[in-house]
Amino acid sequence: MTRELPRGQGTDLHVDVAVTRGRFRLDVAFDVPEGRVLAVLGPNGSGKSTLLGCLAGLITPERGEIALRGRTLNRVPGAHVPVHDRGVGLLAQDALLLPHLSVLENVAFGPRSQGLARNHAHAYARAWLKEVGAAEFAERKPAQLSGGQAQRVAIARALAGRPRLLLLDEPLSALDVDAAPAIRGLLRKVLRGGLPGGDVGEPDGAARSAVLVTHDPLDALALADDVVVLSEGRIVESGPVKEVLSAPRTAFTARIAGLNLVTGTAEQDGLRTPGGRFVAGIPADDCVAGEPAVAVFAPGAVAVHPAGAPHTGSPRNVVDARVGSLEPHGAVVRLRAAGWDGVAADLTPASVADLGLEPGTPVRLEVKATAVAIHPAADSPRADAES
Ligand code: ADP
Ligand code: MG
């Protein structure tokens, strides 16, 4: 179930590895084109961290090869480039700052160990702390930071090492719900190239690629271009993230995605589809009007009414469609619309009978604006510029 991953200017990261950990076996192959962000999406225990450990050099694969920009990092048997020499920056779930060093020294640590003089490394670290909005914490110790502040510092530290490849392991999952949106916005800037280049850019001018591990389809949508879906150590589906999550080809991915997605362009209080339909919703803080966006809502938030039913005055989306399909989905029946991006709605079997629904029946679908989240879509400007 593999859609072709879009081509960048060339393969940046090539991965074809297998490794066994206890009774678990990871066996995957994929490529990441230059400058693109790949999300690795899967439930707990599917092997996401094991994969990232292989890429970072913390775990040695038993079979296969990892190459970054043509340079072999692993080849079995033969090569294993150690962690510090891979040109890889790792951002983990927890910030993992060195507790006895100040914030500034934590960020300067990488540049220092790459041979930069102390005052240079400190100036560089200060510049990065400013970029991530953490300049004021420079003299603090990690213990004096909140979770969100520490994660900002960890982002600065990862970037200060000038990585060719960024690896992110569930970077938002340890944050409380108040801190996560701001850090998600910052990661978008980091991953979409919204942070200034120049001094902090790539020495060779190449766009930086990234692998983002997550169990949250929203993070994949907001931050990545492409996705591979992992189940029990195997890739079950891959391709552009919006395509894979909005039209999953495997039941497994559909279960993980479990969400309705409508793509379009962000507006003040919602999104406009390419077909011109307005979808009212609550925009995320980093939504910018006129930029690509996705409206995301759960099938349980979609109410199904008879066609032509009157609707109430509260802000909501009302769409006339037809029943495309009806399938049992646990205790509910999942209706797929023919007509509105194949939107799914969950109903009780009783209401399916009451409404006399069958494929082809005209229906009126309603979703409250408050149940619709509008997120920036990770449409890469670089990818657009290529085509
Ligand atoms: P994820 O990050 O997707 O939650 P992991 O890569 O951490 O998954 O783990 C995948 C599987 O490998 C799990 O079933 C886990 O129990 C097993 N595993 C991870 N590390 C070890 C280890 N050191 N020894 C034995 N089994 C391990
Ligand atoms: Mg993990």
PDB file of N, CA and C in Angstrom, residues 125-160:
ATOM      1  N   ALA A 125      25.006  30.456  20.479  1.00  0.00           N
ATOM      2  CA  ALA A 125      23.939  29.889  21.316  1.00  0.00           C
ATOM      3  C   ALA A 125      22.916  30.963  21.663  1.00  0.00           C
ATOM      4  N   ARG A 126      23.376  32.172  21.972  1.00  0.00           N
ATOM      5  CA  ARG A 126      22.446  33.270  22.290  1.00  0.00           C
ATOM      6  C   ARG A 126      21.554  33.571  21.088  1.00  0.00           C
ATOM      7  N   ALA A 127      22.149  33.547  19.888  1.00  0.00           N
ATOM      8  CA  ALA A 127      21.366  33.813  18.675  1.00  0.00           C
ATOM      9  C   ALA A 127      20.262  32.768  18.531  1.00  0.00           C
ATOM     10  N   TRP A 128      20.601  31.508  18.791  1.00  0.00           N
ATOM     11  CA  TRP A 128      19.587  30.457  18.667  1.00  0.00           C
ATOM     12  C   TRP A 128      18.522  30.551  19.737  1.00  0.00           C
ATOM     13  N   LEU A 129      18.948  30.899  20.961  1.00  0.00           N
ATOM     14  CA  LEU A 129      17.964  31.054  22.038  1.00  0.00           C
ATOM     15  C   LEU A 129      16.984  32.158  21.689  1.00  0.00           C
ATOM     16  N   LYS A 130      17.494  33.224  21.048  1.00  0.00           N
ATOM     17  CA  LYS A 130      16.614  34.315  20.641  1.00  0.00           C
ATOM     18  C   LYS A 130      15.614  33.816  19.590  1.00  0.00           C
ATOM     19  N   GLU A 131      16.110  33.031  18.634  1.00  0.00           N
ATOM     20  CA  GLU A 131      15.230  32.520  17.571  1.00  0.00           C
ATOM     21  C   GLU A 131      14.057  31.715  18.120  1.00  0.00           C
ATOM     22  N   VAL A 132      14.317  30.983  19.191  1.00  0.00           N
ATOM     23  CA  VAL A 132      13.249  30.122  19.712  1.00  0.00           C
ATOM     24  C   VAL A 132      12.492  30.785  20.858  1.00  0.00           C
ATOM     25  N   GLY A 133      12.777  32.072  21.104  1.00  0.00           N
ATOM     26  CA  GLY A 133      12.043  32.795  22.149  1.00  0.00           C
ATOM     27  C   GLY A 133      12.447  32.379  23.550  1.00  0.00           C
ATOM     28  N   ALA A 134      13.729  32.040  23.747  1.00  0.00           N
ATOM     29  CA  ALA A 134      14.178  31.600  25.072  1.00  0.00           C
ATOM     30  C   ALA A 134      15.390  32.394  25.545  1.00  0.00           C
ATOM     31  N   ALA A 135      15.638  33.559  24.940  1.00  0.00           N
ATOM     32  CA  ALA A 135      16.834  34.344  25.279  1.00  0.00           C
ATOM     33  C   ALA A 135      16.880  34.689  26.765  1.00  0.00           C
ATOM     34  N   GLU A 136      15.707  34.962  27.325  1.00  0.00           N
ATOM     35  CA  GLU A 136      15.679  35.413  28.726  1.00  0.00           C
ATOM     36  C   GLU A 136      16.043  34.315  29.730  1.00  0.00           C
ATOM     37  N   PHE A 137      16.098  33.072  29.266  1.00  0.00           N
ATOM     38  CA  PHE A 137      16.403  31.973  30.189  1.00  0.00           C
ATOM     39  C   PHE A 137      17.883  31.596  30.169  1.00  0.00           C
ATOM     40  N   ALA A 138      18.709  32.331  29.412  1.00  0.00           N
ATOM     41  CA  ALA A 138      20.085  31.910  29.136  1.00  0.00           C
ATOM     42  C   ALA A 138      20.867  31.524  30.389  1.00  0.00           C
ATOM     43  N   GLU A 139      20.690  32.283  31.479  1.00  0.00           N
ATOM     44  CA  GLU A 139      21.531  32.045  32.662  1.00  0.00           C
ATOM     45  C   GLU A 139      20.908  31.047  33.634  1.00  0.00           C
ATOM     46  N   ARG A 140      19.664  30.592  33.328  1.00  0.00           N
ATOM     47  CA  ARG A 140      19.010  29.672  34.265  1.00  0.00           C
ATOM     48  C   ARG A 140      19.561  28.258  34.154  1.00  0.00           C
ATOM     49  N   LYS A 141      19.300  27.480  35.186  1.00  0.00           N
ATOM     50  CA  LYS A 141      19.576  26.040  35.140  1.00  0.00           C
ATOM     51  C   LYS A 141      18.304  25.336  34.642  1.00  0.00           C
ATOM     52  N   PRO A 142      18.455  24.198  33.968  1.00  0.00           N
ATOM     53  CA  PRO A 142      17.275  23.494  33.440  1.00  0.00           C
ATOM     54  C   PRO A 142      16.166  23.272  34.466  1.00  0.00           C
ATOM     55  N   ALA A 143      16.534  23.047  35.734  1.00  0.00           N
ATOM     56  CA  ALA A 143      15.514  22.789  36.756  1.00  0.00           C
ATOM     57  C   ALA A 143      14.598  23.990  36.971  1.00  0.00           C
ATOM     58  N   GLN A 144      15.048  25.180  36.521  1.00  0.00           N
ATOM     59  CA  GLN A 144      14.246  26.395  36.716  1.00  0.00           C
ATOM     60  C   GLN A 144      13.348  26.708  35.516  1.00  0.00           C
ATOM     61  N   LEU A 145      13.178  25.723  34.623  1.00  0.00           N
ATOM     62  CA  LEU A 145      12.353  25.939  33.420  1.00  0.00           C
ATOM     63  C   LEU A 145      11.075  25.110  33.488  1.00  0.00           C
ATOM     64  N   SER A 146      10.008  25.626  32.878  1.00  0.00           N
ATOM     65  CA  SER A 146       8.800  24.821  32.685  1.00  0.00           C
ATOM     66  C   SER A 146       9.041  23.836  31.538  1.00  0.00           C
ATOM     67  N   GLY A 147       8.128  22.908  31.357  1.00  0.00           N
ATOM     68  CA  GLY A 147       8.281  21.923  30.283  1.00  0.00           C
ATOM     69  C   GLY A 147       8.388  22.571  28.914  1.00  0.00           C
ATOM     70  N   GLY A 148       7.532  23.559  28.661  1.00  0.00           N
ATOM     71  CA  GLY A 148       7.551  24.237  27.364  1.00  0.00           C
ATOM     72  C   GLY A 148       8.833  25.028  27.154  1.00  0.00           C
ATOM     73  N   GLN A 149       9.290  25.703  28.232  1.00  0.00           N
ATOM     74  CA  GLN A 149      10.541  26.475  28.133  1.00  0.00           C
ATOM     75  C   GLN A 149      11.719  25.536  27.867  1.00  0.00           C
ATOM     76  N   ALA A 150      11.746  24.404  28.574  1.00  0.00           N
ATOM     77  CA  ALA A 150      12.845  23.451  28.383  1.00  0.00           C
ATOM     78  C   ALA A 150      12.834  22.901  26.958  1.00  0.00           C
ATOM     79  N   GLN A 151      11.644  22.686  26.397  1.00  0.00           N
ATOM     80  CA  GLN A 151      11.585  22.146  25.041  1.00  0.00           C
ATOM     81  C   GLN A 151      12.062  23.181  24.027  1.00  0.00           C
ATOM     82  N   ARG A 152      11.775  24.466  24.276  1.00  0.00           N
ATOM     83  CA  ARG A 152      12.339  25.526  23.424  1.00  0.00           C
ATOM     84  C   ARG A 152      13.864  25.469  23.423  1.00  0.00           C
ATOM     85  N   VAL A 153      14.424  25.330  24.624  1.00  0.00           N
ATOM     86  CA  VAL A 153      15.884  25.274  24.751  1.00  0.00           C
ATOM     87  C   VAL A 153      16.427  24.047  24.021  1.00  0.00           C
ATOM     88  N   ALA A 154      15.697  22.927  24.145  1.00  0.00           N
ATOM     89  CA  ALA A 154      16.148  21.699  23.480  1.00  0.00           C
ATOM     90  C   ALA A 154      16.124  21.862  21.957  1.00  0.00           C
ATOM     91  N   ILE A 155      15.163  22.619  21.452  1.00  0.00           N
ATOM     92  CA  ILE A 155      15.105  22.884  20.007  1.00  0.00           C
ATOM     93  C   ILE A 155      16.315  23.724  19.594  1.00  0.00           C
ATOM     94  N   ALA A 156      16.610  24.757  20.389  1.00  0.00           N
ATOM     95  CA  ALA A 156      17.791  25.584  20.106  1.00  0.00           C
ATOM     96  C   ALA A 156      19.054  24.725  20.127  1.00  0.00           C
ATOM     97  N   ARG A 157      19.140  23.834  21.121  1.00  0.00           N
ATOM     98  CA  ARG A 157      20.334  22.988  21.227  1.00  0.00           C
ATOM     99  C   ARG A 157      20.459  22.067  20.010  1.00  0.00           C
ATOM    100  N   ALA A 158      19.343  21.476  19.582  1.00  0.00           N
ATOM    101  CA  ALA A 158      19.394  20.574  18.421  1.00  0.00           C
ATOM    102  C   ALA A 158      19.856  21.328  17.178  1.00  0.00           C
ATOM    103  N   LEU A 159      19.358  22.562  16.992  1.00  0.00           N
ATOM    104  CA  LEU A 159      19.699  23.315  15.782  1.00  0.00           C
ATOM    105  C   LEU A 159      21.108  23.886  15.846  1.00  0.00           C
ATOM    106  N   ALA A 160      21.574  24.220  17.061  1.00  0.00           N
ATOM    107  CA  ALA A 160      22.907  24.805  17.217  1.00  0.00           C
ATOM    108  C   ALA A 160      23.993  23.811  16.801  1.00  0.00           C
TER     109      ALA A 160
END
